[in-house]
Coordinates of C-alpha atoms and ligand atoms in Angstrom, one line a residue:
M1 CA 38.6 -31.4 35.2
K2 CA 38.8 -32.6 31.6
L3 CA 35.4 -34.1 31.9
R4 CA 34.0 -30.8 33.2
R5 CA 35.6 -28.8 30.3
F6 CA 34.0 -31.2 27.9
T7 CA 30.6 -30.9 29.5
V8 CA 30.8 -27.1 29.3
V9 CA 31.8 -27.2 25.7
A10 CA 29.1 -29.7 24.9
V11 CA 26.4 -27.7 26.7
A12 CA 27.5 -24.5 24.9
A13 CA 27.4 -26.3 21.6
A14 CA 24.0 -27.7 22.3
A15 CA 22.8 -24.2 23.2
V16 CA 24.2 -22.7 19.9
A17 CA 22.6 -25.5 18.0
A18 CA 19.3 -24.9 19.6
T19 CA 19.4 -21.2 18.9
L20 CA 20.3 -21.9 15.2
N21 CA 17.6 -24.6 14.9
V22 CA 20.4 -26.9 13.9
V23 CA 20.7 -30.6 14.6
P24 CA 24.1 -32.2 14.4
A25 CA 25.0 -33.5 11.0
S26 CA 25.4 -36.9 12.5
A27 CA 21.6 -36.9 13.2
G28 CA 21.2 -38.1 9.6
P29 CA 18.0 -37.9 7.5
T30 CA 15.0 -36.7 9.3
T31 CA 11.4 -37.9 9.1
K32 CA 8.5 -35.8 8.0
P33 CA 7.4 -33.3 10.7
A34 CA 4.2 -34.1 12.6
D35 CA 2.6 -30.8 11.8
Q36 CA 2.5 -30.5 8.0
S37 CA 0.7 -27.2 7.8
L38 CA 2.1 -24.1 6.0
R39 CA 2.0 -22.2 9.3
A40 CA 4.1 -24.8 11.1
A41 CA 6.6 -24.9 8.2
A42 CA 6.8 -21.1 8.1
A43 CA 7.2 -20.9 11.9
R44 CA 10.6 -22.6 11.5
H45 CA 11.8 -19.3 9.9
N46 CA 9.9 -16.9 12.2
L47 CA 8.0 -16.1 9.0
Y48 CA 4.2 -15.5 9.2
I49 CA 2.3 -17.0 6.4
G50 CA -1.1 -15.4 5.8
T51 CA -4.2 -15.3 3.7
A52 CA -6.8 -12.7 2.7
V53 CA -10.0 -13.7 4.4
D54 CA -13.4 -13.3 2.8
S55 CA -15.6 -12.8 5.9
T56 CA -18.8 -14.1 4.1
A57 CA -17.0 -17.4 3.4
L58 CA -15.5 -17.6 6.9
N59 CA -19.0 -17.4 8.4
D60 CA -20.7 -19.7 5.9
A61 CA -21.9 -22.7 7.9
A62 CA -22.4 -24.6 4.7
D63 CA -18.7 -24.2 3.8
P64 CA -16.8 -25.4 6.9
K65 CA -13.7 -26.3 5.0
Y66 CA -12.9 -22.7 4.3
R67 CA -12.8 -21.8 8.0
E68 CA -10.8 -24.9 8.9
L69 CA -8.1 -24.1 6.3
V70 CA -7.8 -20.5 7.4
K71 CA -7.3 -21.7 11.0
S72 CA -5.0 -24.6 10.4
Q73 CA -2.8 -23.4 7.5
F74 CA -2.1 -19.7 8.2
S75 CA -0.5 -17.7 11.0
S76 CA -1.7 -14.3 9.8
V77 CA -4.9 -13.0 8.3
T78 CA -5.8 -9.9 6.2
A79 CA -9.4 -8.7 5.8
E80 CA -10.0 -8.9 2.1
N81 CA -12.7 -6.2 2.2
V82 CA -14.2 -5.5 5.7
M83 CA -11.5 -3.0 6.8
K84 CA -11.9 -0.9 3.6
W85 CA -13.5 2.6 4.0
E86 CA -16.9 1.7 2.2
S87 CA -17.3 -1.2 4.7
L88 CA -16.2 0.6 7.8
E89 CA -18.1 3.9 7.3
P90 CA -20.8 3.3 4.7
T91 CA -22.7 6.3 6.0
R92 CA -20.9 9.4 7.1
G93 CA -20.1 9.3 10.8
T94 CA -21.6 5.8 11.3
Y95 CA -19.0 3.0 11.7
N96 CA -19.7 -0.6 11.1
W97 CA -17.0 -2.3 13.1
A98 CA -18.6 -5.7 13.6
P99 CA -17.3 -7.7 10.6
A100 CA -13.7 -6.5 11.2
D101 CA -13.9 -7.1 15.0
E102 CA -15.1 -10.6 14.3
L103 CA -12.1 -11.3 12.1
I104 CA -9.8 -10.0 14.8
A105 CA -11.4 -12.2 17.4
F106 CA -11.1 -15.2 15.1
A107 CA -7.4 -14.4 14.6
K108 CA -6.8 -14.0 18.4
A109 CA -8.5 -17.4 19.1
N110 CA -6.3 -19.0 16.5
H111 CA -3.0 -17.4 17.5
Q112 CA -2.8 -15.4 14.3
L113 CA -1.5 -11.9 13.6
V114 CA -3.5 -9.4 11.7
R115 CA -2.5 -7.2 8.7
G116 CA -4.7 -4.2 8.6
H117 CA -5.9 -3.5 5.0
V118 CA -6.3 -0.6 4.1
L119 CA -6.3 3.0 5.4
V120 CA -5.9 5.1 2.3
W121 CA -6.8 3.8 -1.2
H122 CA -8.7 5.2 -4.1
N123 CA -11.0 2.2 -4.5
Q124 CA -13.9 1.0 -2.3
L125 CA -14.5 4.5 -0.9
P126 CA -18.0 5.2 0.3
A127 CA -20.3 7.1 -2.2
W128 CA -21.0 9.9 0.4
L129 CA -17.3 10.8 0.2
T130 CA -16.6 10.5 -3.6
E131 CA -20.0 12.1 -4.5
G132 CA -19.5 14.9 -1.9
V133 CA -16.1 15.8 -3.5
A134 CA -17.5 15.5 -7.0
D135 CA -20.5 17.9 -6.3
G136 CA -18.4 20.3 -4.3
S137 CA -20.2 19.9 -1.0
I138 CA -17.0 18.6 0.5
S139 CA -14.1 21.1 0.1
K140 CA -10.4 20.1 -0.2
T141 CA -9.8 21.5 3.3
E142 CA -12.6 19.4 4.7
L143 CA -11.5 16.4 2.7
R144 CA -8.1 16.5 4.4
E145 CA -9.8 16.6 7.8
I146 CA -12.0 13.7 6.8
L147 CA -9.0 11.6 5.9
K148 CA -7.2 12.5 9.2
N149 CA -10.3 11.6 11.2
H150 CA -10.8 8.3 9.3
I151 CA -7.2 7.2 9.9
T152 CA -7.3 8.3 13.5
N153 CA -10.7 6.6 14.3
V154 CA -9.8 3.4 12.5
V155 CA -6.3 3.0 13.9
K156 CA -7.4 3.9 17.4
H157 CA -10.3 1.4 17.2
F158 CA -8.0 -1.4 16.3
K159 CA -5.0 -0.2 18.4
G160 CA -2.9 -3.0 19.8
K161 CA -4.6 -5.6 17.5
I162 CA -2.9 -4.9 14.2
W163 CA 0.6 -6.1 13.5
Q164 CA 1.1 -4.3 10.1
W165 CA -1.1 -1.6 8.6
D166 CA -1.3 -1.0 4.8
V167 CA -1.4 2.8 5.4
V168 CA -1.3 3.9 1.7
N169 CA -2.1 1.5 -1.1
E170 CA -1.4 1.8 -4.9
A171 CA -0.5 5.5 -5.0
A172 CA 1.7 5.2 -8.1
S173 CA 0.6 5.0 -11.7
D174 CA 1.5 2.3 -14.1
P175 CA 3.7 2.5 -17.3
W176 CA 0.6 1.8 -19.4
D177 CA -1.2 4.9 -18.0
S178 CA -1.1 8.2 -19.8
P179 CA 1.4 9.8 -19.3
S180 CA 3.6 6.8 -19.1
T181 CA 6.0 8.6 -16.8
I182 CA 5.2 7.3 -13.4
H183 CA 3.2 9.8 -11.2
Y184 CA 1.0 9.9 -8.2
K185 CA -2.4 8.8 -9.3
G186 CA -6.0 8.5 -8.1
F187 CA -8.6 10.3 -5.9
W188 CA -6.3 11.3 -3.1
A189 CA -3.4 12.7 -5.2
Q190 CA -5.9 14.5 -7.4
N191 CA -7.6 16.2 -4.5
L192 CA -4.9 16.6 -1.9
G193 CA -1.6 16.4 -3.8
E194 CA 1.1 13.9 -2.9
G195 CA 1.5 15.3 0.6
Y196 CA -1.4 13.1 1.7
I197 CA 1.1 10.2 1.8
A198 CA 3.4 11.6 4.5
D199 CA 0.4 12.9 6.4
A200 CA -1.3 9.5 6.4
F201 CA 1.8 7.8 7.9
R202 CA 2.1 10.5 10.6
W203 CA -1.6 10.3 11.5
A204 CA -1.5 6.5 11.7
R205 CA 1.6 6.7 13.9
A206 CA 0.0 9.2 16.3
A207 CA -3.0 6.8 16.7
D208 CA -0.9 3.6 17.3
P209 CA 2.7 3.9 18.2
K210 CA 3.3 0.2 17.9
A211 CA 1.8 -1.0 14.6
L212 CA 4.2 -1.4 11.7
L213 CA 3.2 1.0 8.9
F214 CA 3.5 -0.1 5.3
Y215 CA 3.3 1.3 1.8
N216 CA 1.7 -1.4 -0.4
D217 CA 1.6 -1.7 -4.2
Y218 CA 1.5 -4.1 -7.1
N219 CA 4.0 -4.8 -9.9
L220 CA 6.8 -4.2 -7.4
E221 CA 8.5 -7.6 -7.8
A222 CA 11.5 -6.4 -9.8
F223 CA 13.2 -3.2 -10.7
G224 CA 13.1 -2.2 -14.3
D225 CA 15.5 0.1 -16.2
G226 CA 15.5 2.8 -13.6
G227 CA 14.0 5.3 -16.1
P228 CA 10.8 7.4 -15.9
S229 CA 8.5 4.5 -16.6
D230 CA 10.0 2.2 -13.9
K231 CA 7.3 2.0 -11.2
V232 CA 9.6 0.2 -8.7
Q233 CA 12.2 2.9 -9.1
F234 CA 9.6 5.6 -8.6
I235 CA 8.3 4.0 -5.4
Y236 CA 11.9 3.4 -4.2
N237 CA 12.7 7.1 -4.6
F238 CA 9.6 8.2 -2.8
V239 CA 9.9 5.9 0.2
K240 CA 13.6 6.8 0.4
K241 CA 12.5 10.4 0.6
L242 CA 9.8 9.6 3.2
K243 CA 12.5 8.0 5.4
A244 CA 14.9 11.0 4.8
D245 CA 12.1 13.4 5.9
G246 CA 11.5 11.4 9.1
V247 CA 8.1 10.1 8.1
P248 CA 7.2 7.0 10.2
I249 CA 7.1 4.4 7.6
D250 CA 8.3 0.9 8.6
G251 CA 7.8 -1.4 5.6
I252 CA 7.2 -2.0 1.9
G253 CA 4.5 -4.4 0.8
A254 CA 4.8 -6.0 -2.6
Q255 CA 1.4 -7.4 -3.4
G256 CA 2.6 -10.2 -5.8
H257 CA -0.3 -10.5 -8.1
L258 CA 1.3 -12.4 -10.9
G259 CA 0.1 -14.2 -14.1
T260 CA 1.5 -17.2 -15.8
Q261 CA 1.0 -15.5 -19.2
Y262 CA 3.7 -13.0 -18.3
G263 CA 6.6 -15.5 -17.9
N264 CA 8.6 -16.5 -14.9
Y265 CA 10.4 -14.3 -12.4
D266 CA 13.9 -15.1 -11.2
V267 CA 14.5 -15.5 -7.5
F268 CA 17.6 -13.2 -7.6
Q269 CA 15.8 -10.5 -9.4
V270 CA 13.1 -10.5 -6.7
S271 CA 15.5 -10.8 -3.8
D272 CA 17.5 -7.8 -5.3
M273 CA 14.3 -5.8 -5.2
L274 CA 13.7 -6.7 -1.5
K275 CA 17.3 -6.0 -0.6
R276 CA 17.2 -2.5 -2.1
F277 CA 14.2 -1.6 0.0
T278 CA 15.4 -3.3 3.2
D279 CA 18.8 -1.6 2.8
L280 CA 16.8 1.7 3.3
G281 CA 16.0 0.4 6.8
L282 CA 12.5 -0.9 5.9
A283 CA 10.9 -4.2 6.6
A284 CA 9.3 -6.0 3.7
A285 CA 6.3 -8.3 3.1
F286 CA 4.6 -10.1 0.3
T287 CA 1.0 -9.0 0.9
E288 CA -1.4 -10.3 -1.8
V289 CA 0.3 -13.2 -3.6
D290 CA -1.6 -15.1 -6.3
V291 CA -0.6 -16.3 -9.7
R292 CA -3.5 -16.4 -12.2
S293 CA -3.8 -18.1 -15.6
Y294 CA -6.0 -18.0 -18.7
T295 CA -8.7 -20.6 -18.2
A296 CA -10.6 -20.8 -21.5
T297 CA -8.8 -24.0 -22.6
V298 CA -8.0 -25.6 -19.4
A299 CA -10.6 -28.4 -19.7
D300 CA -7.8 -30.0 -21.6
S301 CA -5.3 -31.5 -19.1
N302 CA -2.4 -30.8 -21.6
E303 CA -3.2 -27.1 -21.0
L304 CA -3.8 -27.3 -17.3
N305 CA -0.6 -29.0 -16.1
P306 CA 1.9 -26.4 -17.5
R307 CA -0.2 -23.6 -15.9
L308 CA -0.3 -25.3 -12.5
Q309 CA 3.5 -25.8 -12.8
A310 CA 4.1 -22.2 -13.8
S311 CA 1.9 -21.0 -10.9
A312 CA 3.8 -23.2 -8.5
Y313 CA 7.1 -21.9 -9.8
N314 CA 6.2 -18.2 -9.4
H315 CA 4.7 -18.7 -6.0
S316 CA 8.0 -20.4 -5.1
V317 CA 10.2 -17.6 -6.5
L318 CA 8.4 -15.0 -4.3
L319 CA 8.6 -17.2 -1.2
Q320 CA 12.3 -18.1 -1.7
A321 CA 13.2 -14.4 -2.2
C322 CA 11.4 -13.6 1.0
L323 CA 13.2 -16.4 2.9
L324 CA 16.5 -15.0 1.6
N325 CA 15.9 -11.7 3.3
P326 CA 15.6 -11.7 7.1
K327 CA 13.6 -8.5 7.0
C328 CA 10.9 -10.1 4.9
L329 CA 8.4 -10.6 7.7
S330 CA 5.4 -12.2 6.2
F331 CA 4.0 -13.9 3.1
T332 CA 0.3 -13.5 2.5
L333 CA -1.8 -15.3 -0.2
W334 CA -4.7 -13.3 -1.6
G335 CA -7.4 -15.9 -1.0
V336 CA -7.5 -19.4 0.3
S337 CA -9.0 -21.2 -2.7
D338 CA -10.1 -20.7 -6.3
N339 CA -13.8 -20.6 -5.4
H340 CA -13.2 -17.5 -3.2
S341 CA -10.7 -15.6 -5.4
W342 CA -11.2 -12.1 -6.8
V343 CA -9.6 -13.2 -10.1
P344 CA -12.5 -14.8 -12.1
T345 CA -14.8 -11.9 -11.4
W346 CA -12.2 -9.3 -12.4
F347 CA -10.6 -10.9 -15.4
T348 CA -13.3 -12.1 -17.7
D349 CA -12.1 -11.3 -21.2
P350 CA -10.3 -13.5 -21.7
P351 CA -11.3 -15.4 -18.6
E352 CA -8.7 -16.0 -15.9
G353 CA -8.6 -18.0 -12.7
L354 CA -6.6 -20.8 -11.0
A355 CA -4.8 -18.1 -9.0
T356 CA -4.7 -19.6 -5.5
V357 CA -3.0 -22.7 -4.0
Y358 CA -6.3 -24.7 -3.4
D359 CA -8.7 -25.5 -6.2
E360 CA -12.4 -25.0 -6.1
T361 CA -13.0 -28.2 -4.1
Y362 CA -10.2 -27.3 -1.6
Q363 CA -7.7 -29.8 -3.1
P364 CA -4.2 -28.5 -2.6
K365 CA -2.5 -27.7 -5.9
K366 CA 1.2 -28.0 -7.0
A367 CA 1.7 -24.4 -5.7
Y368 CA 0.7 -25.5 -2.2
F369 CA 3.1 -28.4 -2.1
Q370 CA 5.9 -26.2 -3.6
L371 CA 5.5 -23.6 -0.9
K372 CA 5.6 -26.2 1.8
A373 CA 8.7 -27.8 0.3
D374 CA 10.4 -24.5 0.1
L375 CA 9.6 -23.8 3.8
F376 CA 10.6 -27.3 5.0
L377 CA 13.7 -27.6 2.9
A378 CA 15.1 -24.1 3.6
G379 CA 18.0 -24.9 5.9
P380 CA 18.5 -27.1 8.9
P381 CA 17.4 -29.5 10.3
Y382 CA 16.0 -30.9 7.1
V383 CA 18.7 -29.7 4.7
Q384 CA 22.0 -30.2 6.4
P385 CA 25.3 -28.5 5.5
R386 CA 27.3 -30.3 2.9
V387 CA 29.8 -32.7 4.4
P388 CA 33.3 -32.7 2.7
V389 CA 34.2 -36.0 1.2
K390 CA 37.8 -37.2 0.9
P391 CA 39.0 -39.4 -1.9
N392 CA 39.0 -43.1 -0.9
K393 CA 42.6 -44.2 -0.9
G394 CA 41.8 -47.9 -0.7
R395 CA 43.9 -50.4 1.3
Ligands
G3I401 O1 -20.4 -6.6 -1.0 C1 -21.0 -6.4 -2.3 C2 -22.3 -7.1 -2.4 O2 -23.2 -6.5 -1.4 C3 -22.8 -6.9 -3.8 O3 -24.0 -7.6 -4.0 C4 -21.8 -7.5 -4.8 C5 -22.2 -7.3 -6.3 O4 -21.2 -6.8 -7.1 O5 -20.6 -6.8 -4.6 C6 -20.0 -6.9 -3.3 O6 -18.9 -6.2 -3.2 C7 -17.8 -6.7 -3.9 C8 -16.6 -6.9 -2.9 O7 -15.4 -7.3 -3.6 C9 -17.0 -7.9 -1.9 O8 -17.1 -9.2 -2.4 C10 -17.3 -5.7 -5.0 O9 -18.3 -5.7 -6.0 C11 -16.0 -6.1 -5.6 O10 -15.6 -5.0 -6.4 C12 -15.0 -6.3 -4.5 O11 -13.8 -6.7 -5.0 C13 -12.6 -6.6 -4.2 C14 -11.6 -5.7 -4.9 O12 -10.4 -5.6 -4.1 C15 -12.2 -4.3 -5.0 O13 -11.2 -3.4 -5.5 C16 -12.0 -8.0 -4.1 O14 -12.9 -8.8 -3.3 C17 -10.6 -7.9 -3.4 O15 -10.0 -9.1 -3.4 C18 -9.8 -6.8 -4.1 O16 -8.5 -6.7 -3.4 C19 -7.6 -5.8 -3.9 C20 -6.8 -5.3 -2.7 O17 -7.7 -4.7 -1.7 C21 -5.8 -4.2 -3.1 N1 -4.9 -4.8 -4.2 C22 -5.6 -5.4 -5.3 C23 -6.6 -6.5 -4.8 C24 -7.2 -7.1 -6.0 O18 -8.0 -6.3 -6.7

């Protein structure tokens, strides 16, 4: 009878330990896990770790390492460009699905989830659309119909294959814009007014009832002073209103484009930001993480090392904040390696780069090892609960 009770308790304890991914403290130090990839490390937390994928690089037979890293290190992918409007519908009414379909097939073959990027954005729109609006041949009423059709066609085409959609991207202005009071900016707000945002979410939901629908933006990593120039507060207020109005929004995407020249974030500052959004009933994700640096003087190793350290630190702050919040579902890097990063072509004066976790020859950098350490060391079985120690009384 006693033995039976013990067995029941032991079995129950083992079941709880298995659920919690805990090994008993007596198991002692663990050895390195066999699968050392980022995706294996993130899987311990049910976290998806992703990358933006440059389809040209993915299909470049002369560059096999790129494809190998996307497969082996990441559990989620985002199309860096091939799901944007200018790529999907370069000519009015003629869709070019092939590059995006290929990426989705690649993801399926490699057991990866797909973030859809992006349905509504003011950049990378096809010329037929922007020019038609500019010359008056597309009216405002027709523009709204065009947007509805685009969202409906695209979401239906990929229905069931997209985990999270960036439905609306970068709708809010920045404090350095004029006026500095944060406002709805860009092509869509100018032509349709702010109502396009709620419409876009409703149209996306009608086309796919199961995809998670995100609002995505940059410089969202920490709340400011809560005043009229605080972009995070502005976005918080509007997504709160979207929720209150019954708009089908599921998540907030913080892009996470950081720069070492701007100093270091603090993990609690970032986790506070996430918590305020997830307390609204939203999921969260880091969607485009990279940490760039000035590169003009980095031939000097005394200059390079502090920048690599600062990059690793800031990558880590975002990841740790995500790990602290159970509703932070995914952590996506914006590019695999420095030879396929958007940064050097966009920031040229002064030149910037070094933004990703692999260098130009695919050597992992400090940031890569730091992300992996964060993922492996966060919680059991590698970090055990502290064991109380009693004073040694002697004999
Ligand atoms: O495909 C053309 C090619 O045919 C042409 O020869 C070449 C010459 O300029 O340009 C190619 O297009 C470029 C495209 O990337 C694909 O490489 C565009 O010029 C270039 O502007 C475009 O840049 C992309 C940028 O968005 C555009 O806004 C970057 O790759 C992409 O990383 C970047 O991603 C954005 C996110 O979508 C939203 N958040 C910010 C993030 C960084 O800007």
